[in-house]
Structures are given as C-alpha cells and as structure tokens.
mmCIF file of C-alpha atoms in Angstrom:
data_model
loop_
_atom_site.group_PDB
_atom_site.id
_atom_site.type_symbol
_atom_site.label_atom_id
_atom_site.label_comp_id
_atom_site.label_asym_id
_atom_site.label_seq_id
_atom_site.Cartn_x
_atom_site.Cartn_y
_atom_site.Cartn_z
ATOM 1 C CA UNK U 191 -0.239 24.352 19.088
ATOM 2 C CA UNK U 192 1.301 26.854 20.684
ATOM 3 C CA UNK U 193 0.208 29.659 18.533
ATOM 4 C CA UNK U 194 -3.740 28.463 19.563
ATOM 5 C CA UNK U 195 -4.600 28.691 23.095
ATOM 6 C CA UNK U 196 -7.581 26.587 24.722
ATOM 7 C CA UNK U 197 -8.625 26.411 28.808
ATOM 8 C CA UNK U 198 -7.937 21.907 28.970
ATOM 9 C CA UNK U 199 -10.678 21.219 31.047
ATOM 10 C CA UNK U 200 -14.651 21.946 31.016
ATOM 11 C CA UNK U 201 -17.646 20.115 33.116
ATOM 12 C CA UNK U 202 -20.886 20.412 32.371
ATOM 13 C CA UNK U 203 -24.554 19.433 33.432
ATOM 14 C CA UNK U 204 -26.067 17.363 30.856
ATOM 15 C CA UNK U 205 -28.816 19.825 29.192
ATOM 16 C CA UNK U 206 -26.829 22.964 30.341
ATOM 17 C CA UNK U 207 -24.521 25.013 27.271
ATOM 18 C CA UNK U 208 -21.234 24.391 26.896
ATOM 19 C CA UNK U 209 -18.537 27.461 26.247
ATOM 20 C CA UNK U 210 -15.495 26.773 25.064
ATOM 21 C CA UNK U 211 -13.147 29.322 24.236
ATOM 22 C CA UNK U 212 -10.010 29.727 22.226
ATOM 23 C CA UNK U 213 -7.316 32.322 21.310
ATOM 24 C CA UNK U 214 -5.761 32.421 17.757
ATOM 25 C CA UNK U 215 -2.535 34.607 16.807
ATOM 26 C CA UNK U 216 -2.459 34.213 12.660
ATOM 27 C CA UNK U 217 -4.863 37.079 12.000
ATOM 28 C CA UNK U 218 -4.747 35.821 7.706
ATOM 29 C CA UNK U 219 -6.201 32.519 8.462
ATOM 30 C CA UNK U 220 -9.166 32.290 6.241
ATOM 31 C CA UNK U 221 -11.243 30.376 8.279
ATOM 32 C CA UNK U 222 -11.040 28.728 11.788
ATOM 33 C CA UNK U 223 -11.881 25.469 12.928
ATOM 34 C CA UNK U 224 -13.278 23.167 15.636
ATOM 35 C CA UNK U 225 -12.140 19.428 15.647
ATOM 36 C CA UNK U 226 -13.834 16.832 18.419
ATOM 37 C CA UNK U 227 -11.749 13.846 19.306
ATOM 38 C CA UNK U 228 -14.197 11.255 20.868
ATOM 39 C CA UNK U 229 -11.866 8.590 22.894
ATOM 40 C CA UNK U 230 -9.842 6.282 20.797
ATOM 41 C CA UNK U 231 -10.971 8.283 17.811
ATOM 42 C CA UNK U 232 -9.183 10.180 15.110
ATOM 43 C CA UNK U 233 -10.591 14.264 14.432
ATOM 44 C CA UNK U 234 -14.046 14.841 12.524
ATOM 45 C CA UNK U 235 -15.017 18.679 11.404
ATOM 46 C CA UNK U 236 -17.393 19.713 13.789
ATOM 47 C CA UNK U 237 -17.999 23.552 11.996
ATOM 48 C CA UNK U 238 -15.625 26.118 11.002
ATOM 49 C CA UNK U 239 -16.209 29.907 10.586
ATOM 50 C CA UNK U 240 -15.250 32.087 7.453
ATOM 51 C CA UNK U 241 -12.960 35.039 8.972
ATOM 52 C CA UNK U 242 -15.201 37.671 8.086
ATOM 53 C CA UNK U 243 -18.115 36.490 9.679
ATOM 54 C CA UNK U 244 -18.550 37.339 13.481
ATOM 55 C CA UNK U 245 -21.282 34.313 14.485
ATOM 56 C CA UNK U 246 -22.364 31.272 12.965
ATOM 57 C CA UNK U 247 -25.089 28.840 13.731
ATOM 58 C CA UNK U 248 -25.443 25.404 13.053
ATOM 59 C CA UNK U 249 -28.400 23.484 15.019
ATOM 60 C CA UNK U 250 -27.054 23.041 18.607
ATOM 61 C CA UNK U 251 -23.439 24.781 17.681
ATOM 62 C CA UNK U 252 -22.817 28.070 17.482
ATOM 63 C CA UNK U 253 -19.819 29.490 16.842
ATOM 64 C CA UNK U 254 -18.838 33.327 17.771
ATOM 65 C CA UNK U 255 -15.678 35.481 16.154
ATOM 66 C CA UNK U 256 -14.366 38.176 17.397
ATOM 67 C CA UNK U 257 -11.308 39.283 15.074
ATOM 68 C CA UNK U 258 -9.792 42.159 17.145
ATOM 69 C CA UNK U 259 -9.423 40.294 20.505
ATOM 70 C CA UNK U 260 -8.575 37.161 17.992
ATOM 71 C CA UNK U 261 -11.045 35.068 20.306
ATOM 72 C CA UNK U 262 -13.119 32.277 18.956
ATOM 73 C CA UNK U 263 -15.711 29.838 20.938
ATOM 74 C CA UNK U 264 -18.301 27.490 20.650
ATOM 75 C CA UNK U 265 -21.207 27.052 22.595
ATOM 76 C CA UNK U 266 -23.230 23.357 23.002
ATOM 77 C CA UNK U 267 -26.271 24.013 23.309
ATOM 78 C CA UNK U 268 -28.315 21.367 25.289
ATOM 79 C CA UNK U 269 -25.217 19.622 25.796
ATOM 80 C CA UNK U 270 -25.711 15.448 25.902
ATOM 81 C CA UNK U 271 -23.560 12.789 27.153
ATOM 82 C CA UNK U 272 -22.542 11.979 23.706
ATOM 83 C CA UNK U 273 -20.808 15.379 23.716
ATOM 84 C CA UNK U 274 -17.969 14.319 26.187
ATOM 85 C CA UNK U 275 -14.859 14.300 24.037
ATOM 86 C CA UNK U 276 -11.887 16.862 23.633
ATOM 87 C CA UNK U 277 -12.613 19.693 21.350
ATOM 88 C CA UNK U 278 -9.695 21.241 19.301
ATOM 89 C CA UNK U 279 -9.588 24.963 17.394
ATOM 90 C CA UNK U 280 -7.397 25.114 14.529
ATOM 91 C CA UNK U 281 -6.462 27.784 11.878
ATOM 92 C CA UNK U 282 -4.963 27.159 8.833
ATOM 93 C CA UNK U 283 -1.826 29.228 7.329
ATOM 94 C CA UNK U 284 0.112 26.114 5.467
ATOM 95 C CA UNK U 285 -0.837 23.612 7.382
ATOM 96 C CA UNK U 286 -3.831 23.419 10.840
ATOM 97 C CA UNK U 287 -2.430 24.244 14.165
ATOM 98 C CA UNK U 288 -4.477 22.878 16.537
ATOM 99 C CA UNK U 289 -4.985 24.209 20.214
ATOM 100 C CA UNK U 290 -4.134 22.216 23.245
ATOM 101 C CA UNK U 291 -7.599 20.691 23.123
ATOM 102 C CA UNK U 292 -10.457 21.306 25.312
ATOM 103 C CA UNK U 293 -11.677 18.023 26.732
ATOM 104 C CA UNK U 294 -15.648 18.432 27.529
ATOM 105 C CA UNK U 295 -17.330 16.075 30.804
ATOM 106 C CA UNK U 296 -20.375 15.813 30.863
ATOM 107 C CA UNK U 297 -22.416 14.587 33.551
ATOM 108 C CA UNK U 298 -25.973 13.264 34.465
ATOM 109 C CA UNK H 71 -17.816 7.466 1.201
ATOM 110 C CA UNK H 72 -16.604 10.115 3.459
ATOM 111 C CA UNK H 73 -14.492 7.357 5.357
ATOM 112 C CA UNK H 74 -10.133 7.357 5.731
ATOM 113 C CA UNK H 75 -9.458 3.533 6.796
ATOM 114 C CA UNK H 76 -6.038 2.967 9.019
ATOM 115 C CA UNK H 77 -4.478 -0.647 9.651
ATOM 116 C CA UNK H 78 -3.705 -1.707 11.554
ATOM 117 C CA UNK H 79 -5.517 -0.562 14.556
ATOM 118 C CA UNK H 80 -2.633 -1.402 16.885
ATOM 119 C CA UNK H 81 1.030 -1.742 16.715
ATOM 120 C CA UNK H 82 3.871 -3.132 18.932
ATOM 121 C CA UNK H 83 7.076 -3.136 17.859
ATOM 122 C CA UNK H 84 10.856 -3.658 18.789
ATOM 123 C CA UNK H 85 13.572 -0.762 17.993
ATOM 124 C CA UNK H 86 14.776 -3.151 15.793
ATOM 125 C CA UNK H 87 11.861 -3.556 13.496
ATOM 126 C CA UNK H 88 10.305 -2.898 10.300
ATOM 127 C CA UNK H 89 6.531 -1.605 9.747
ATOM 128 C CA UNK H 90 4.569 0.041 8.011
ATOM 129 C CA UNK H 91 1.320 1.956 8.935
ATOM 130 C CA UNK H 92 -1.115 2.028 5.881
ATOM 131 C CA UNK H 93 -3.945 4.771 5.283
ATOM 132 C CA UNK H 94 -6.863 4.435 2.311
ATOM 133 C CA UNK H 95 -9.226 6.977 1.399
ATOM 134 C CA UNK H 96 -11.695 6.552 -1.815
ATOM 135 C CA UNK H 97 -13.023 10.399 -1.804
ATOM 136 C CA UNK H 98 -11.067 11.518 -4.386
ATOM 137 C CA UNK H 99 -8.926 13.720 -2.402
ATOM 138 C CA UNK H 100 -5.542 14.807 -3.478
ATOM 139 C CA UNK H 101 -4.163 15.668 -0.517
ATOM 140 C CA UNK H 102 -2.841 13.302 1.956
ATOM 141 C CA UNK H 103 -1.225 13.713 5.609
ATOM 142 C CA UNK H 104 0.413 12.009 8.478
ATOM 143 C CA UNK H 105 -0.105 13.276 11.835
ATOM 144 C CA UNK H 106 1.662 12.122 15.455
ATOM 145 C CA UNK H 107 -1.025 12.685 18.092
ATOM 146 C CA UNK H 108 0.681 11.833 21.758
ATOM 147 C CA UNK H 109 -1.329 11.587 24.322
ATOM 148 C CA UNK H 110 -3.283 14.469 26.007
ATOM 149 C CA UNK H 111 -1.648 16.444 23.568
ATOM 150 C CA UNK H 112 -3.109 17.853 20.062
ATOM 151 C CA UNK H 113 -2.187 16.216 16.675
ATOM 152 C CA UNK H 114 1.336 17.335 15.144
ATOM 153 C CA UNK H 115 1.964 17.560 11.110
ATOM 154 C CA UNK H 116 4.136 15.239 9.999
ATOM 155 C CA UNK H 117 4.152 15.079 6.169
ATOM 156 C CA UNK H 118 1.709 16.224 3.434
ATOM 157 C CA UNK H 119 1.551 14.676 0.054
ATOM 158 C CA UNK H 120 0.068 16.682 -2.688
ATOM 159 C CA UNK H 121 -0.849 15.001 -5.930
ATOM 160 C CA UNK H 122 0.664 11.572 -4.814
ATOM 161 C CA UNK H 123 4.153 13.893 -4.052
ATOM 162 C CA UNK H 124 5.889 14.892 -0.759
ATOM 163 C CA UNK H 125 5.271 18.358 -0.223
ATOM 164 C CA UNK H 126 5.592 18.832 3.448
ATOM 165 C CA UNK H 127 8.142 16.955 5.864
ATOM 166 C CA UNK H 128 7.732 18.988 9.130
ATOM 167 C CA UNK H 129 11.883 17.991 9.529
ATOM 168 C CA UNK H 130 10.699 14.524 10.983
ATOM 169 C CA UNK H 131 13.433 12.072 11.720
ATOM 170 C CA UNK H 132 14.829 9.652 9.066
ATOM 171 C CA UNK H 133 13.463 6.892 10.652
ATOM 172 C CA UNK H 134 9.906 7.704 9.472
ATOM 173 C CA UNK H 135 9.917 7.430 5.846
ATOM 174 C CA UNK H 136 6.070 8.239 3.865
ATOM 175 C CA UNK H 137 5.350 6.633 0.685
ATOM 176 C CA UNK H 138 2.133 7.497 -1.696
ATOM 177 C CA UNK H 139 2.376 4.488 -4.291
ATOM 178 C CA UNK H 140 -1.114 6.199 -5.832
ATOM 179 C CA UNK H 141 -3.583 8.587 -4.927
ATOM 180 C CA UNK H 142 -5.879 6.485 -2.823
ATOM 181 C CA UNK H 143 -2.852 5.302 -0.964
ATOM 182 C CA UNK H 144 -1.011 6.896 1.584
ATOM 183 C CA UNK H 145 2.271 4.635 3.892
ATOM 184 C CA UNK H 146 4.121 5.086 6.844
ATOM 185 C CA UNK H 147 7.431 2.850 6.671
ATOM 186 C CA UNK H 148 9.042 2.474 10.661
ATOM 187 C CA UNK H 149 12.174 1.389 11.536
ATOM 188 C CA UNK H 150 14.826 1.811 14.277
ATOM 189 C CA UNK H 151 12.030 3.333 16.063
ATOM 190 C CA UNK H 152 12.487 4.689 19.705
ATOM 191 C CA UNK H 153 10.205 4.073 22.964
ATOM 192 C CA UNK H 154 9.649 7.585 22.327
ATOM 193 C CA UNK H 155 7.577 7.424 19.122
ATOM 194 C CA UNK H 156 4.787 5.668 20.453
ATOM 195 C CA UNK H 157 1.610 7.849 19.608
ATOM 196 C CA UNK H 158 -1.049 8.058 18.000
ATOM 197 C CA UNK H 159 -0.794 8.314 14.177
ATOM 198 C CA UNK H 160 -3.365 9.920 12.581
ATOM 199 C CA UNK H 161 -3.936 9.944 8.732
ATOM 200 C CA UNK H 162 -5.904 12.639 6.907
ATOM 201 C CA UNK H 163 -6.724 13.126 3.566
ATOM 202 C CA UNK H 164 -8.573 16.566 1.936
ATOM 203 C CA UNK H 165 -9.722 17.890 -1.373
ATOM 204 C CA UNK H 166 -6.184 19.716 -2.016
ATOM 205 C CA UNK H 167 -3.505 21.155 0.308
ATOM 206 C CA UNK H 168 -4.276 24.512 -0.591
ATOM 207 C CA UNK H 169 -8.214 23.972 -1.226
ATOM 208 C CA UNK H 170 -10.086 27.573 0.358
ATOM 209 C CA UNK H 171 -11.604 25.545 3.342
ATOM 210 C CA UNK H 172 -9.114 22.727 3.458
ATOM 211 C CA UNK H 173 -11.389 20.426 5.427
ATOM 212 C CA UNK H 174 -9.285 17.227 6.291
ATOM 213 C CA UNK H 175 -11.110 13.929 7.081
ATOM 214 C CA UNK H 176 -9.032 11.732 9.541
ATOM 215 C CA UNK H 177 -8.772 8.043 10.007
ATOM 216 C CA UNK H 178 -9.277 6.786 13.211
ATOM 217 C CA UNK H 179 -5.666 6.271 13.881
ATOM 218 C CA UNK H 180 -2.844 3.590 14.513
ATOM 219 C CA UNK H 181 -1.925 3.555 18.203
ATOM 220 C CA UNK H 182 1.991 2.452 17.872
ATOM 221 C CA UNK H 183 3.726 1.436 21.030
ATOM 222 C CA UNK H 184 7.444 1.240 20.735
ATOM 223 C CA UNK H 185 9.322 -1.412 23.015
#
C-alpha cells in the first residue's frame, strides 16, 4: 500500500457528501478502484474508473480522475449511516495495491 | 451467485498446530487469491492461483502452504504458525488474473488468532 496514499480518517454529517481522496503512483494501471470494508467484513467493488476517463457517476457515487496530478476521489453523496465503513483505492499492475484505507464516520 | 464462502469464521490455534482455512466460490472464476488483512491495515497479496495453479507467492513463509484441489476450491494449510500471523485472511476469487477489469469478489474472511 505504500505506492497508494489515502488521508485514514473522515467524519461526516449524515445527509452531507463525503470526499475522499487518494494518490496513485503506477500511471499504466488500466483502471482504479474503490473497495469498502464494512466491520467484520471482507472487500466488495464499490465502482472503479477506466484510466482514460476523468469522472464517473454512479447514483450517489461519483468518482473524479485526474491523471496528471495522479489523484483519484470519491464523493458520497447524501451520505447515510450505512456508509460508515473504511474505503480502500486500489490500482492494478499484477496484482491490486490497496491504499491505507479511509475509514468513513458518520454521524446523526 | 456472486457469493465467496470462508470457514471457518474463526480460528484459534497453538504454534504447534495444524489447520486449514477453506474458501468456495461457484461463479466460475478462474482466478483465486489469498489475502492477510491485519488490523487497521489494508489487505496484503498472498498467493494467486490461476487455472487451479500457483501463479503468485508474494515470498510468504513456508509455513503457509495454498492448495487448489479444483477450480471451485481454494485452501490455506497452517502450521508452526507464530502469534504474529493472526489476521484477517481474506479469500478472493475473479474472472482471470489478467481479465481487463480484474474485479475480485472477497469472502468475508477467517479471523485467525495465533496463541
């Protein structure tokens, strides 16, 4: 994981946007990930982003590229209680290298 | 079925044990992994299998030995473990190893403890 950088920690207001960011160094991965870990939990796919696409949306997620400052995030919208888990970024070269993981509070 | 079981759920053992950790997925997938998640920390690669052989060992000690007996099936034998290995194992299985999106669905984990 050291290759992937993540801030750890992130509170949030239930119905507010989450941001969480991530820096990636392998600039051939062909697509980038995010990963949420709820507790006790193993990974699931939350969305991933094709490297030559800059934003992509998927109902409350949406996921922004930028390729020159290698910088990748993810924004919650309307962020709900059952969003509190760690979120991880990955890329893929021959195998995922995950970030440090971002783990995501959310309260009332 | 989109599901990658993992028994058992929990694990204590003695250094001087044997185990095994056992992973199943039915999705047709012929890639299979084993990751080491410790805690507050992300998940590391330990092995890949690709079509039911070992393609990856991310140099993991001896003591950890994978076994794919087919391709539904992916095992974990333990022994002469240290306190040190307790974690979080994490299986994961996806389409191929070198499949253009490799999207990996994981298990839900063994947590080992080591006494």
């Amino acid at each position: 994981g050291e290759d992937v950088e993540q801030s750890l920690f992130l509170s949030v207001r239930e119905g507010d946007s989450s941001v969480i960011n991530c820096t990636y160094t392998d600039s051939s991965s062909t697509y980038l990930y995010w990963y949420k870990q709820e507790p006790g939990a193993g990974l699931q796919l939350l969305t991933y982003i094709f490297s030559n696409m800059d934003m992509k949306q998927d109902q409350r997620l949406t996921v922004l590229l930028n390729k020159k400052d290698k910088h990748l995030s993810l924004r919650i919208a309307d962020t709900q209680t059952g969003d509190s888990a760690i979120y991880f970024c990955a890329e893929f070269d021959y195998k995922l290298s995950f970030g440090a993981g971002t783990t995501v509070t959310v309260r009332a | 079925d989109t599901e990658v079981t993992q028994t058992p759920k929990h694990l204590v053992m003695g250094m001087t044990n044997k185990k095994s950790l056992k992973c199943e997925q039915h999705m047709g997938h012929r890639a299979m992994y084993w990751y080491k998640q410790k805690a507050k920390k992300p998940p590391e690669l330990m092995f890949v299998y690709s079509y039911e052989k070992l393609s990856i060992n991310e140099s993991v000690p001896s003591r950890f030995s994978p076994e794919c007996p087919n391709s539904s099936l992916l095992n974990l034998h333990l022994h002469a473990l240290q306190p040190e290995d307790s974690a979080l194992y994490l299986c994961a299985s996806s389409s191929g190893p070198l499949a253009d999106l490799n999207e990996q669905f994981f298990g839900p984990g063994t947590r080992l403890t080591v006494l």
